[in-house]
Amino acid sequence: MSERPSPSAPRRAPRRDALRNDAVVIQAAREVFAEQGPQASMESIAARAGLGVGTIYRRFPGKDALLDAIARLFVQELDEATAAALADPDPAAGLERFLDFVGAFNTEKRRYASLLAGRLGADDEVSRPTFERIRQLTQKAVDAGHLAPDVTGDDIRALVAAIHAVVAAAPDGDGSAWRRFVRIHLAGLRAGRTEG
Amino acid sequence: MSERPSPSAPRRAPRRDALRNDAVVIQAAREVFAEQGPQASMESIAARAGLGVGTIYRRFPGKDALLDAIARLFVQELDEATAAALADPDPAAGLERFLDFVGAFNTEKRRYASLLAGRLGADDEVSRPTFERIRQLTQKAVDAGHLAPDVTGDDIRALVAAIHAVVAAAPDGDGSAWRRFVRIHLAGLRAGRTEG
DNA sequence: GCGACTCCGGAATGATCGTTCCGATTCGCC
DNA sequence: GGCGAATCGGAACGATCATTCCGGAGTCGC
């Protein structure tokens, strides 16, 4: 019984250059997909990374896996934003901080919406724990009297989806039209008693 | 010498089958693009139409032209809806009727958003005369006191874009989540004095 | 430094798809 | 019914692109 971790794997540690390339590929893919959308070719990504296509395929089973990896990255950033917003002692401020993040995120990276579209199903456009946090964030704001009593996490989720679209539809120069949109919608969420 | 209407065009009327196929192609393309998105193949459209691909190319210079033709059709429908809404004697009712149309239109045809995206530039997502009518519609509602004084056509246009997204993001069964969204946003547009 | 093994580059492969082309078919007119 | 032209069908072409493959370069443990 010599201590081999696994009978058939006397593996060596991965080489340093391989590890570095891992990060380089993700970064390049992020940039290229943001610029050209999901139909960007693997070759253009490889070129941006300064690598050959084969190197990408060593790490990722295929283009779809690469797309998924990046989508997961975005969800993770959104996740961190919800966690930060939830930690804010003032519920209203936390909610607005979160919505600010969503708008800024999409403004910076216009094309990400098309990347996420379809890749994450309708009911997990936001990963489940993230949505749970949005729900809590909403509930706190309702309890504090900042939103009408019947407002739910679904309403905020719809608003998030709407922000995507408003950012994408805004004229080129205008990077903050979405702020006005959010302000208006929040006014509706405060005042609106939707006796349904 | 002999009386030809035009020197170089002794044209005969188009054949009846050609005229019929024109409509068949458009209809098939509408259906297939709605189901599969803009990346649907020309062959699948031809198959749906019960025709050969060559027949499509006789009418349309290429796939892009076909896509454009359908996008123009949608804009035209939207155009008619704005005209009808503007004709309504009650400004508030006209505006709501218009927004109802937008939501229903997108609900029926989920994938049309991706078809229109990018094809019509940011500043003519709605054709110019259509946008002019939206502006008038908005102004009438403002003058009648149904919307806050500083609301403009751009606000309604943003709402239209948002409705697209909300419809697309809604869970499968739920074909009317967008109604709630619109109701809330309209409340914000009524109450919100955005002293900016 | 050296040997063995991992990793990289980029040409080759196979599939998909938009577009073209031309013989066969159908239509309009007499 | 028959002729000439417009139209159709769908095979063939060329381009693009994801994916594979393997000879050669680079790295690690010693």
CSV table of C-alpha atoms (C1' of nucleotides) in Angstrom, one decimal:
chain,number,residue,atom,x,y,z
A,1,MET,CA,0.0,0.0,0.0
A,2,SER,CA,2.2,2.8,-1.1
A,3,GLU,CA,0.4,6.1,-1.0
A,4,ARG,CA,-0.8,6.7,-4.6
A,5,PRO,CA,-3.8,8.9,-4.7
A,6,SER,CA,-5.3,6.8,-7.4
A,7,PRO,CA,-4.1,3.5,-8.8
A,8,SER,CA,-3.9,4.7,-12.4
A,9,ALA,CA,-2.8,8.3,-12.0
A,10,PRO,CA,0.7,9.0,-11.0
A,11,ARG,CA,0.1,12.5,-12.3
A,12,ARG,CA,2.5,15.3,-12.4
A,13,ALA,CA,1.3,18.8,-11.5
A,14,PRO,CA,0.1,20.8,-14.6
A,15,ARG,CA,2.7,22.9,-16.2
A,16,ARG,CA,2.9,26.6,-15.4
A,17,ASP,CA,2.3,27.8,-18.9
A,18,ALA,CA,-0.8,25.7,-19.2
A,19,LEU,CA,-2.2,27.3,-16.1
A,20,ARG,CA,-1.5,30.7,-17.4
A,21,ASN,CA,-3.1,30.0,-20.7
A,22,ASP,CA,-6.3,29.0,-18.9
A,23,ALA,CA,-6.8,32.5,-17.7
A,24,VAL,CA,-5.6,34.0,-21.0
A,25,VAL,CA,-8.3,32.0,-22.9
A,26,ILE,CA,-11.1,33.1,-20.6
A,27,GLN,CA,-10.1,36.7,-20.8
A,28,ALA,CA,-9.8,36.6,-24.6
A,29,ALA,CA,-13.1,34.9,-25.0
A,30,ARG,CA,-14.8,37.4,-22.8
A,31,GLU,CA,-13.5,40.3,-24.9
A,32,VAL,CA,-14.2,38.8,-28.3
A,33,PHE,CA,-17.7,37.6,-27.4
A,34,ALA,CA,-18.5,41.0,-26.0
A,35,GLU,CA,-17.4,42.6,-29.2
A,36,GLN,CA,-18.7,40.2,-31.8
A,37,GLY,CA,-21.4,38.2,-30.0
A,38,PRO,CA,-21.7,34.5,-29.5
A,39,GLN,CA,-21.1,33.7,-33.2
A,40,ALA,CA,-17.5,34.9,-32.9
A,41,SER,CA,-15.2,32.1,-34.3
A,42,MET,CA,-12.9,30.1,-32.2
A,43,GLU,CA,-10.1,31.2,-34.4
A,44,SER,CA,-10.6,34.8,-33.6
A,45,ILE,CA,-10.6,34.0,-29.9
A,46,ALA,CA,-7.4,32.0,-30.3
A,47,ALA,CA,-5.8,34.9,-32.2
A,48,ARG,CA,-6.8,37.4,-29.5
A,49,ALA,CA,-5.3,35.1,-26.9
A,50,GLY,CA,-2.2,34.7,-29.0
A,51,LEU,CA,-2.6,31.0,-29.0
A,52,GLY,CA,-3.6,28.2,-31.4
A,53,VAL,CA,-7.2,26.9,-31.5
A,54,GLY,CA,-5.9,23.5,-30.4
A,55,THR,CA,-4.9,25.0,-27.1
A,56,ILE,CA,-8.4,26.1,-26.4
A,57,TYR,CA,-9.8,22.7,-27.1
A,58,ARG,CA,-7.4,21.2,-24.7
A,59,ARG,CA,-9.1,23.1,-21.9
A,60,PHE,CA,-12.7,23.3,-23.1
A,61,PRO,CA,-14.6,20.4,-24.7
A,62,GLY,CA,-16.0,22.8,-27.3
A,63,LYS,CA,-17.3,26.3,-28.0
A,64,ASP,CA,-20.5,25.7,-26.1
A,65,ALA,CA,-18.5,24.9,-22.9
A,66,LEU,CA,-16.6,28.1,-23.3
A,67,LEU,CA,-19.7,30.1,-23.7
A,68,ASP,CA,-21.1,28.4,-20.6
A,69,ALA,CA,-18.0,29.1,-18.6
A,70,ILE,CA,-18.3,32.8,-19.4
A,71,ALA,CA,-22.0,32.9,-18.7
A,72,ARG,CA,-21.3,31.3,-15.3
A,73,LEU,CA,-18.7,34.1,-14.7
A,74,PHE,CA,-21.3,36.7,-15.3
A,75,VAL,CA,-23.8,35.0,-13.0
A,76,GLN,CA,-21.1,34.9,-10.4
A,77,GLU,CA,-20.6,38.6,-10.6
A,78,LEU,CA,-24.3,39.2,-10.3
A,79,ASP,CA,-24.3,36.8,-7.4
A,80,GLU,CA,-21.6,38.8,-5.6
A,81,ALA,CA,-23.6,42.0,-6.2
A,82,THR,CA,-26.7,40.6,-4.7
A,83,ALA,CA,-24.8,39.4,-1.7
A,84,ALA,CA,-23.3,42.9,-1.2
A,85,ALA,CA,-26.7,44.6,-1.6
A,86,LEU,CA,-28.3,42.2,0.9
A,87,ALA,CA,-25.6,43.1,3.4
A,88,ASP,CA,-26.5,46.8,3.2
A,89,PRO,CA,-28.3,47.8,6.4
A,90,ASP,CA,-30.7,50.1,4.6
A,91,PRO,CA,-33.0,47.9,2.4
A,92,ALA,CA,-33.9,50.7,0.0
A,93,ALA,CA,-30.2,51.6,-0.5
A,94,GLY,CA,-29.3,47.9,-1.0
A,95,LEU,CA,-31.9,47.5,-3.7
A,96,GLU,CA,-30.9,50.6,-5.5
A,97,ARG,CA,-27.3,49.6,-5.3
A,98,PHE,CA,-28.1,46.3,-6.9
A,99,LEU,CA,-30.1,47.8,-9.7
A,100,ASP,CA,-27.3,50.3,-10.3
A,101,PHE,CA,-24.9,47.4,-10.7
A,102,VAL,CA,-27.2,45.7,-13.2
A,103,GLY,CA,-27.4,48.8,-15.3
A,104,ALA,CA,-23.7,49.6,-15.2
A,105,PHE,CA,-22.8,46.0,-15.9
A,106,ASN,CA,-24.9,46.0,-19.0
A,107,THR,CA,-23.8,49.4,-20.1
A,108,GLU,CA,-20.2,48.4,-20.0
A,109,LYS,CA,-20.7,45.2,-21.9
A,110,ARG,CA,-23.5,45.8,-24.3
A,111,ARG,CA,-23.5,42.4,-26.0
A,112,TYR,CA,-23.6,40.2,-23.0
A,113,ALA,CA,-27.3,40.0,-23.1
A,114,SER,CA,-27.2,38.0,-26.4
A,115,LEU,CA,-24.7,35.8,-24.8
A,116,LEU,CA,-26.8,34.9,-21.9
A,117,ALA,CA,-30.0,34.7,-23.9
A,118,GLY,CA,-31.1,31.1,-24.3
A,119,ARG,CA,-28.1,29.8,-22.5
A,120,LEU,CA,-29.7,30.1,-19.1
A,121,GLY,CA,-33.3,29.0,-19.1
A,122,ALA,CA,-36.1,31.4,-18.3
A,123,ASP,CA,-36.4,30.3,-14.7
A,124,ASP,CA,-32.7,30.5,-14.0
A,125,GLU,CA,-31.6,33.5,-15.9
A,126,VAL,CA,-30.3,34.2,-12.5
A,127,SER,CA,-28.9,31.2,-10.7
A,128,ARG,CA,-31.2,29.9,-8.0
A,129,PRO,CA,-29.3,31.2,-4.9
A,130,THR,CA,-29.0,34.5,-6.6
A,131,PHE,CA,-32.7,34.7,-7.2
A,132,GLU,CA,-33.3,33.7,-3.6
A,133,ARG,CA,-31.2,36.7,-2.5
A,134,ILE,CA,-33.1,39.0,-4.8
A,135,ARG,CA,-36.3,37.7,-3.2
A,136,GLN,CA,-35.0,38.5,0.2
A,137,LEU,CA,-33.8,41.9,-0.9
A,138,THR,CA,-37.2,42.6,-2.2
A,139,GLN,CA,-38.9,41.4,0.9
A,140,LYS,CA,-36.8,43.6,3.1
A,141,ALA,CA,-37.6,46.6,1.1
A,142,VAL,CA,-41.3,45.8,1.3
A,143,ASP,CA,-41.2,45.3,5.0
A,144,ALA,CA,-39.4,48.6,5.4
A,145,GLY,CA,-42.3,50.2,3.5
A,146,HIS,CA,-40.2,51.2,0.5
A,147,LEU,CA,-42.2,49.1,-1.9
A,148,ALA,CA,-45.9,48.4,-2.1
A,149,PRO,CA,-46.9,45.3,-0.1
A,150,ASP,CA,-47.7,43.1,-3.1
A,151,VAL,CA,-44.3,43.5,-4.8
A,152,THR,CA,-42.3,40.3,-5.1
A,153,GLY,CA,-39.0,39.1,-6.3
A,154,ASP,CA,-40.5,38.3,-9.7
A,155,ASP,CA,-41.2,42.0,-10.1
A,156,ILE,CA,-37.6,42.8,-9.5
A,157,ARG,CA,-36.5,40.0,-11.8
A,158,ALA,CA,-38.7,41.4,-14.6
A,159,LEU,CA,-37.1,44.8,-13.9
A,160,VAL,CA,-33.6,43.3,-14.3
A,161,ALA,CA,-34.6,41.8,-17.7
A,162,ALA,CA,-36.1,45.1,-18.7
A,163,ILE,CA,-32.9,47.0,-17.8
A,164,HIS,CA,-31.0,44.7,-20.2
A,165,ALA,CA,-33.3,45.7,-23.0
A,166,VAL,CA,-33.3,49.4,-22.2
A,167,VAL,CA,-29.6,49.5,-22.1
A,168,ALA,CA,-29.4,47.7,-25.4
A,169,ALA,CA,-32.0,50.0,-27.0
A,170,ALA,CA,-30.5,53.2,-25.8
A,171,PRO,CA,-28.9,55.6,-28.3
A,172,ASP,CA,-25.1,55.1,-28.5
A,173,GLY,CA,-23.9,58.1,-26.5
A,174,ASP,CA,-26.5,57.7,-23.8
A,175,GLY,CA,-25.2,55.5,-21.2
A,176,SER,CA,-27.6,56.4,-18.4
A,177,ALA,CA,-31.1,56.4,-20.0
A,178,TRP,CA,-31.6,53.3,-18.0
A,179,ARG,CA,-31.3,55.3,-14.7
A,180,ARG,CA,-34.3,57.3,-15.6
A,181,PHE,CA,-36.2,54.1,-16.5
A,182,VAL,CA,-35.3,52.5,-13.2
A,183,ARG,CA,-36.3,55.6,-11.2
A,184,ILE,CA,-39.7,55.7,-12.9
A,185,HIS,CA,-40.3,52.0,-12.4
A,186,LEU,CA,-39.3,52.1,-8.8
A,187,ALA,CA,-41.9,55.0,-8.3
A,188,GLY,CA,-44.5,52.6,-9.8
A,189,LEU,CA,-43.4,49.8,-7.4
A,190,ARG,CA,-43.7,52.2,-4.5
A,191,ALA,CA,-47.1,53.7,-5.3
A,192,GLY,CA,-48.7,50.9,-7.3
A,193,ARG,CA,-51.3,49.0,-5.4
A,194,THR,CA,-52.2,46.5,-8.0
A,195,GLU,CA,-55.4,45.2,-6.6
A,196,GLY,CA,-55.3,42.0,-8.6
B,1,MET,CA,-42.6,53.1,-83.4
B,2,SER,CA,-45.2,50.6,-82.1
B,3,GLU,CA,-46.7,51.8,-78.8
B,4,ARG,CA,-44.7,50.2,-76.0
B,5,PRO,CA,-45.4,51.7,-72.6
B,6,SER,CA,-41.6,51.8,-72.0
B,7,PRO,CA,-38.9,51.4,-74.6
B,8,SER,CA,-37.2,48.5,-72.8
B,9,ALA,CA,-40.1,46.8,-71.1
B,10,PRO,CA,-42.6,44.8,-73.1
B,11,ARG,CA,-43.3,43.0,-69.9
B,12,ARG,CA,-45.9,40.4,-69.5
B,13,ALA,CA,-47.9,40.3,-66.2
B,14,PRO,CA,-46.2,38.0,-63.6
B,15,ARG,CA,-47.6,34.5,-63.6
B,16,ARG,CA,-50.2,33.6,-61.1
B,17,ASP,CA,-48.2,30.9,-59.4
B,18,ALA,CA,-45.3,33.3,-58.9
B,19,LEU,CA,-47.5,35.7,-57.2
B,20,ARG,CA,-49.0,33.0,-54.9
B,21,ASN,CA,-45.5,31.8,-54.1
B,22,ASP,CA,-44.5,35.3,-53.1
B,23,ALA,CA,-47.0,35.1,-50.2
B,24,VAL,CA,-46.2,31.5,-49.4
B,25,VAL,CA,-42.5,32.3,-49.0
B,26,ILE,CA,-43.2,35.3,-46.7
B,27,GLN,CA,-45.6,33.2,-44.6
B,28,ALA,CA,-43.2,30.3,-44.3
B,29,ALA,CA,-40.3,32.5,-43.5
B,30,ARG,CA,-42.3,34.2,-40.8
B,31,GLU,CA,-43.2,30.9,-39.2
B,32,VAL,CA,-39.7,29.4,-39.4
B,33,PHE,CA,-37.9,32.4,-38.2
B,34,ALA,CA,-40.3,32.7,-35.3
B,35,GLU,CA,-39.6,29.1,-34.4
B,36,GLN,CA,-35.9,28.9,-35.0
B,37,GLY,CA,-34.6,32.4,-34.9
B,38,PRO,CA,-32.7,34.3,-37.6
B,39,GLN,CA,-30.2,31.4,-38.1
B,40,ALA,CA,-32.8,29.2,-39.6
B,41,SER,CA,-31.5,27.8,-42.9
B,42,MET,CA,-32.9,28.9,-46.3
B,43,GLU,CA,-33.6,25.2,-47.0
B,44,SER,CA,-35.8,24.8,-44.0
B,45,ILE,CA,-37.8,27.8,-45.1
B,46,ALA,CA,-38.1,26.4,-48.6
B,47,ALA,CA,-39.2,23.1,-47.2
B,48,ARG,CA,-41.9,24.7,-45.1
B,49,ALA,CA,-43.1,26.6,-48.1
B,50,GLY,CA,-43.1,23.4,-50.2
B,51,LEU,CA,-40.8,25.0,-52.7
B,52,GLY,CA,-37.2,24.8,-53.8
B,53,VAL,CA,-34.6,27.2,-52.5
B,54,GLY,CA,-34.1,28.6,-56.0
B,55,THR,CA,-37.7,29.9,-55.9
B,56,ILE,CA,-36.9,32.0,-52.9
B,57,TYR,CA,-33.8,33.5,-54.5
B,58,ARG,CA,-35.9,34.5,-57.5
B,59,ARG,CA,-37.8,36.8,-55.3
B,60,PHE,CA,-35.3,37.9,-52.7
B,61,PRO,CA,-31.7,38.8,-53.4
B,62,GLY,CA,-30.6,36.8,-50.3
B,63,LYS,CA,-31.4,35.8,-46.8
B,64,ASP,CA,-30.8,39.2,-45.5
B,65,ALA,CA,-33.4,40.8,-47.8
B,66,LEU,CA,-35.9,38.2,-46.6
B,67,LEU,CA,-35.1,39.0,-43.0
B,68,ASP,CA,-35.5,42.7,-43.8
B,69,ALA,CA,-38.8,42.1,-45.5
B,70,ILE,CA,-40.2,40.4,-42.5
B,71,ALA,CA,-38.8,43.1,-40.1
B,72,ARG,CA,-40.5,45.7,-42.2
B,73,LEU,CA,-43.8,43.7,-41.9
B,74,PHE,CA,-43.6,43.9,-38.2
B,75,VAL,CA,-42.8,47.6,-38.2
B,76,GLN,CA,-45.8,48.0,-40.4
B,77,GLU,CA,-48.1,46.2,-38.0
B,78,LEU,CA,-46.7,48.4,-35.2
B,79,ASP,CA,-47.3,51.4,-37.4
B,80,GLU,CA,-51.0,50.5,-37.8
B,81,ALA,CA,-51.4,50.0,-34.1
B,82,THR,CA,-50.0,53.4,-33.3
B,83,ALA,CA,-52.3,55.0,-35.9
B,84,ALA,CA,-55.3,53.3,-34.4
B,85,ALA,CA,-54.2,54.3,-30.9
B,86,LEU,CA,-53.8,57.9,-31.9
B,87,ALA,CA,-57.3,57.9,-33.3
B,88,ASP,CA,-58.8,57.0,-30.0
B,89,PRO,CA,-60.5,60.0,-28.5
B,90,ASP,CA,-59.4,59.1,-25.0
B,91,PRO,CA,-55.6,59.7,-24.8
B,92,ALA,CA,-55.2,57.4,-21.8
B,93,ALA,CA,-57.2,54.6,-23.5
B,94,GLY,CA,-55.2,55.0,-26.7
B,95,LEU,CA,-51.9,54.7,-25.0
B,96,GLU,CA,-53.0,51.6,-23.1
B,97,ARG,CA,-54.4,50.1,-26.2
B,98,PHE,CA,-51.1,50.6,-27.9
B,99,LEU,CA,-49.1,49.0,-25.1
B,100,ASP,CA,-51.5,46.1,-25.0
B,101,PHE,CA,-50.8,45.5,-28.7
B,102,VAL,CA,-47.1,45.5,-28.1
B,103,GLY,CA,-47.3,43.0,-25.3
B,104,ALA,CA,-49.8,40.7,-27.2
B,105,PHE,CA,-47.7,40.9,-30.3
B,106,ASN,CA,-44.6,39.8,-28.6
B,107,THR,CA,-46.3,37.1,-26.6
B,108,GLU,CA,-47.7,35.5,-29.7
B,109,LYS,CA,-44.3,35.6,-31.4
B,110,ARG,CA,-41.6,35.1,-28.8
B,111,ARG,CA,-38.6,35.1,-31.1
B,112,TYR,CA,-39.3,38.1,-33.1
B,113,ALA,CA,-37.2,40.2,-30.8
B,114,SER,CA,-34.0,38.5,-31.9
B,115,LEU,CA,-35.1,39.0,-35.5
B,116,LEU,CA,-35.5,42.7,-35.1
B,117,ALA,CA,-32.4,43.1,-32.9
B,118,GLY,CA,-29.6,44.7,-34.8
B,119,ARG,CA,-31.6,44.8,-38.0
B,120,LEU,CA,-33.2,48.1,-37.2
B,121,GLY,CA,-30.8,50.6,-35.7
B,122,ALA,CA,-31.2,51.9,-32.2
B,123,ASP,CA,-32.8,55.1,-33.4
B,124,ASP,CA,-35.2,53.5,-35.8
B,125,GLU,CA,-36.2,50.4,-33.9
B,126,VAL,CA,-39.5,51.9,-34.7
B,127,SER,CA,-39.7,53.6,-38.1
B,128,ARG,CA,-39.6,57.4,-37.9
B,129,PRO,CA,-43.3,58.1,-38.6
B,130,THR,CA,-44.2,55.4,-36.1
B,131,PHE,CA,-42.0,57.1,-33.5
B,132,GLU,CA,-43.5,60.4,-34.3
B,133,ARG,CA,-47.0,59.0,-33.6
B,134,ILE,CA,-45.8,57.5,-30.3
B,135,ARG,CA,-44.5,61.0,-29.4
B,136,GLN,CA,-47.9,62.5,-30.2
B,137,LEU,CA,-49.7,59.8,-28.3
B,138,THR,CA,-47.5,60.5,-25.3
B,139,GLN,CA,-48.0,64.2,-25.6
B,140,LYS,CA,-51.7,63.9,-25.7
B,141,ALA,CA,-51.7,61.7,-22.5
B,142,VAL,CA,-49.4,64.3,-20.8
B,143,ASP,CA,-51.7,67.2,-21.8
B,144,ALA,CA,-54.7,65.3,-20.5
B,145,GLY,CA,-53.0,64.9,-17.2
B,146,HIS,CA,-52.6,61.1,-17.4
B,147,LEU,CA,-48.8,61.2,-17.3
B,148,ALA,CA,-46.4,63.3,-15.4
B,149,PRO,CA,-45.4,66.5,-17.3
B,150,ASP,CA,-41.9,65.6,-18.1
B,151,VAL,CA,-42.7,62.2,-19.7
B,152,THR,CA,-41.6,62.1,-23.4
B,153,GLY,CA,-41.9,59.7,-26.3
B,154,ASP,CA,-38.5,58.3,-25.4
B,155,ASP,CA,-39.9,57.1,-22.1
B,156,ILE,CA,-42.6,55.2,-23.9
B,157,ARG,CA,-40.1,53.9,-26.4
B,158,ALA,CA,-38.0,52.5,-23.6
B,159,LEU,CA,-41.1,50.9,-22.2
B,160,VAL,CA,-41.7,49.2,-25.5
B,161,ALA,CA,-38.2,47.8,-25.6
B,162,ALA,CA,-38.7,46.7,-22.0
B,163,ILE,CA,-41.9,44.9,-22.8
B,164,HIS,CA,-40.0,42.8,-25.4
B,165,ALA,CA,-37.6,41.7,-22.8
B,166,VAL,CA,-40.1,41.0,-20.1
B,167,VAL,CA,-42.2,38.9,-22.5
B,168,ALA,CA,-39.1,36.9,-23.5
B,169,ALA,CA,-38.0,36.4,-19.9
B,170,ALA,CA,-41.4,35.3,-18.6
B,171,PRO,CA,-41.9,31.7,-17.6
B,172,ASP,CA,-43.4,29.6,-20.3
B,173,GLY,CA,-47.0,29.4,-19.1
B,174,ASP,CA,-47.2,33.0,-18.1
B,175,GLY,CA,-48.4,35.0,-21.0
B,176,SER,CA,-49.5,38.0,-19.1
B,177,ALA,CA,-46.7,38.8,-16.7
B,178,TRP,CA,-46.0,41.8,-18.9
B,179,ARG,CA,-49.4,43.3,-18.1
B,180,ARG,CA,-48.4,43.7,-14.5
B,181,PHE,CA,-45.1,45.1,-15.5
B,182,VAL,CA,-46.8,47.7,-17.7
B,183,ARG,CA,-49.3,48.6,-15.1
B,184,ILE,CA,-46.5,49.2,-12.6
B,185,HIS,CA,-44.5,51.3,-15.0
B,186,LEU,CA,-47.5,53.4,-16.0
B,187,ALA,CA,-48.1,54.1,-12.3
B,188,GLY,CA,-44.5,55.4,-12.2
B,189,LEU,CA,-45.0,57.5,-15.2
B,190,ARG,CA,-48.1,59.0,-13.7
B,191,ALA,CA,-46.7,59.8,-10.3
B,192,GLY,CA,-43.0,60.2,-10.9
B,193,ARG,CA,-41.9,63.8,-10.9
B,194,THR,CA,-38.3,63.3,-11.8
B,195,GLU,CA,-37.0,66.7,-10.9
B,196,GLY,CA,-33.9,66.3,-13.0
C,1,DG,C1',22.2,19.4,-18.7
C,2,DC,C1',19.2,15.4,-19.8
C,3,DG,C1',15.4,12.4,-20.6
C,4,DA,C1',10.5,11.9,-20.6
C,5,DC,C1',6.4,13.7,-20.8
C,6,DT,C1',3.2,17.6,-21.5
C,7,DC,C1',1.6,21.1,-24.1
C,8,DC,C1',1.3,24.0,-28.3
C,9,DG,C1',0.5,25.5,-33.2
C,10,DG,C1',-1.9,25.4,-37.1
C,11,DA,C1',-2.9,22.6,-41.2
C,12,DA,C1',-6.4,19.1,-42.3
C,13,DT,C1',-11.1,17.4,-41.9
C,14,DG,C1',-15.9,17.2,-42.2
C,15,DA,C1',-20.2,19.4,-41.8
C,16,DT,C1',-23.3,23.2,-42.5
C,17,DC,C1',-25.2,26.7,-45.2
C,18,DG,C1',-25.9,30.6,-48.4
C,19,DT,C1',-26.0,31.1,-53.2
C,20,DT,C1',-25.8,29.9,-58.2
C,21,DC,C1',-27.1,27.4,-62.2
C,22,DC,C1',-29.6,25.0,-65.6
C,23,DG,C1',-32.6,21.3,-67.4
C,24,DA,C1',-37.6,20.3,-66.6
C,25,DT,C1',-42.0,22.1,-65.9
C,26,DT,C1',-45.9,25.1,-65.9
C,27,DC,C1',-48.3,29.1,-67.3
C,28,DG,C1',-50.2,32.8,-70.4
C,29,DC,C1',-51.6,33.8,-74.7
C,30,DC,C1',-53.2,32.8,-79.3
D,1,DG,C1',-54.0,22.4,-78.3
D,2,DG,C1',-49.5,24.5,-79.0
D,3,DC,C1',-45.6,27.7,-78.7
D,4,DG,C1',-42.4,30.6,-76.2
D,5,DA,C1',-41.1,32.5,-72.0
D,6,DA,C1',-41.3,32.7,-67.1
D,7,DT,C1',-40.8,29.9,-63.2
D,8,DC,C1',-39.5,25.9,-60.5
D,9,DG,C1',-36.6,22.2,-58.2
D,10,DG,C1',-32.8,20.8,-56.2
D,11,DA,C1',-28.0,19.3,-57.2
D,12,DA,C1',-23.6,21.5,-57.2
D,13,DC,C1',-20.3,25.1,-55.6
D,14,DG,C1',-17.6,27.8,-52.4
D,15,DA,C1',-17.0,29.8,-48.1
D,16,DT,C1',-17.0,29.5,-43.2
D,17,DC,C1',-16.3,27.3,-39.0
D,18,DA,C1',-16.1,23.9,-35.2
D,19,DT,C1',-13.2,20.2,-34.2
D,20,DT,C1',-9.3,16.8,-34.6
D,21,DC,C1',-4.6,15.4,-35.0
D,22,DC,C1',0.2,15.0,-34.6
D,23,DG,C1',5.0,16.7,-35.3
D,24,DG,C1',7.8,19.8,-32.8
D,25,DA,C1',8.8,22.9,-28.9
D,26,DG,C1',8.7,23.7,-24.0
D,27,DT,C1',8.8,22.2,-19.1
D,28,DC,C1',9.6,19.5,-15.1
D,29,DG,C1',12.1,16.4,-12.0
D,30,DC,C1',16.5,14.9,-11.4
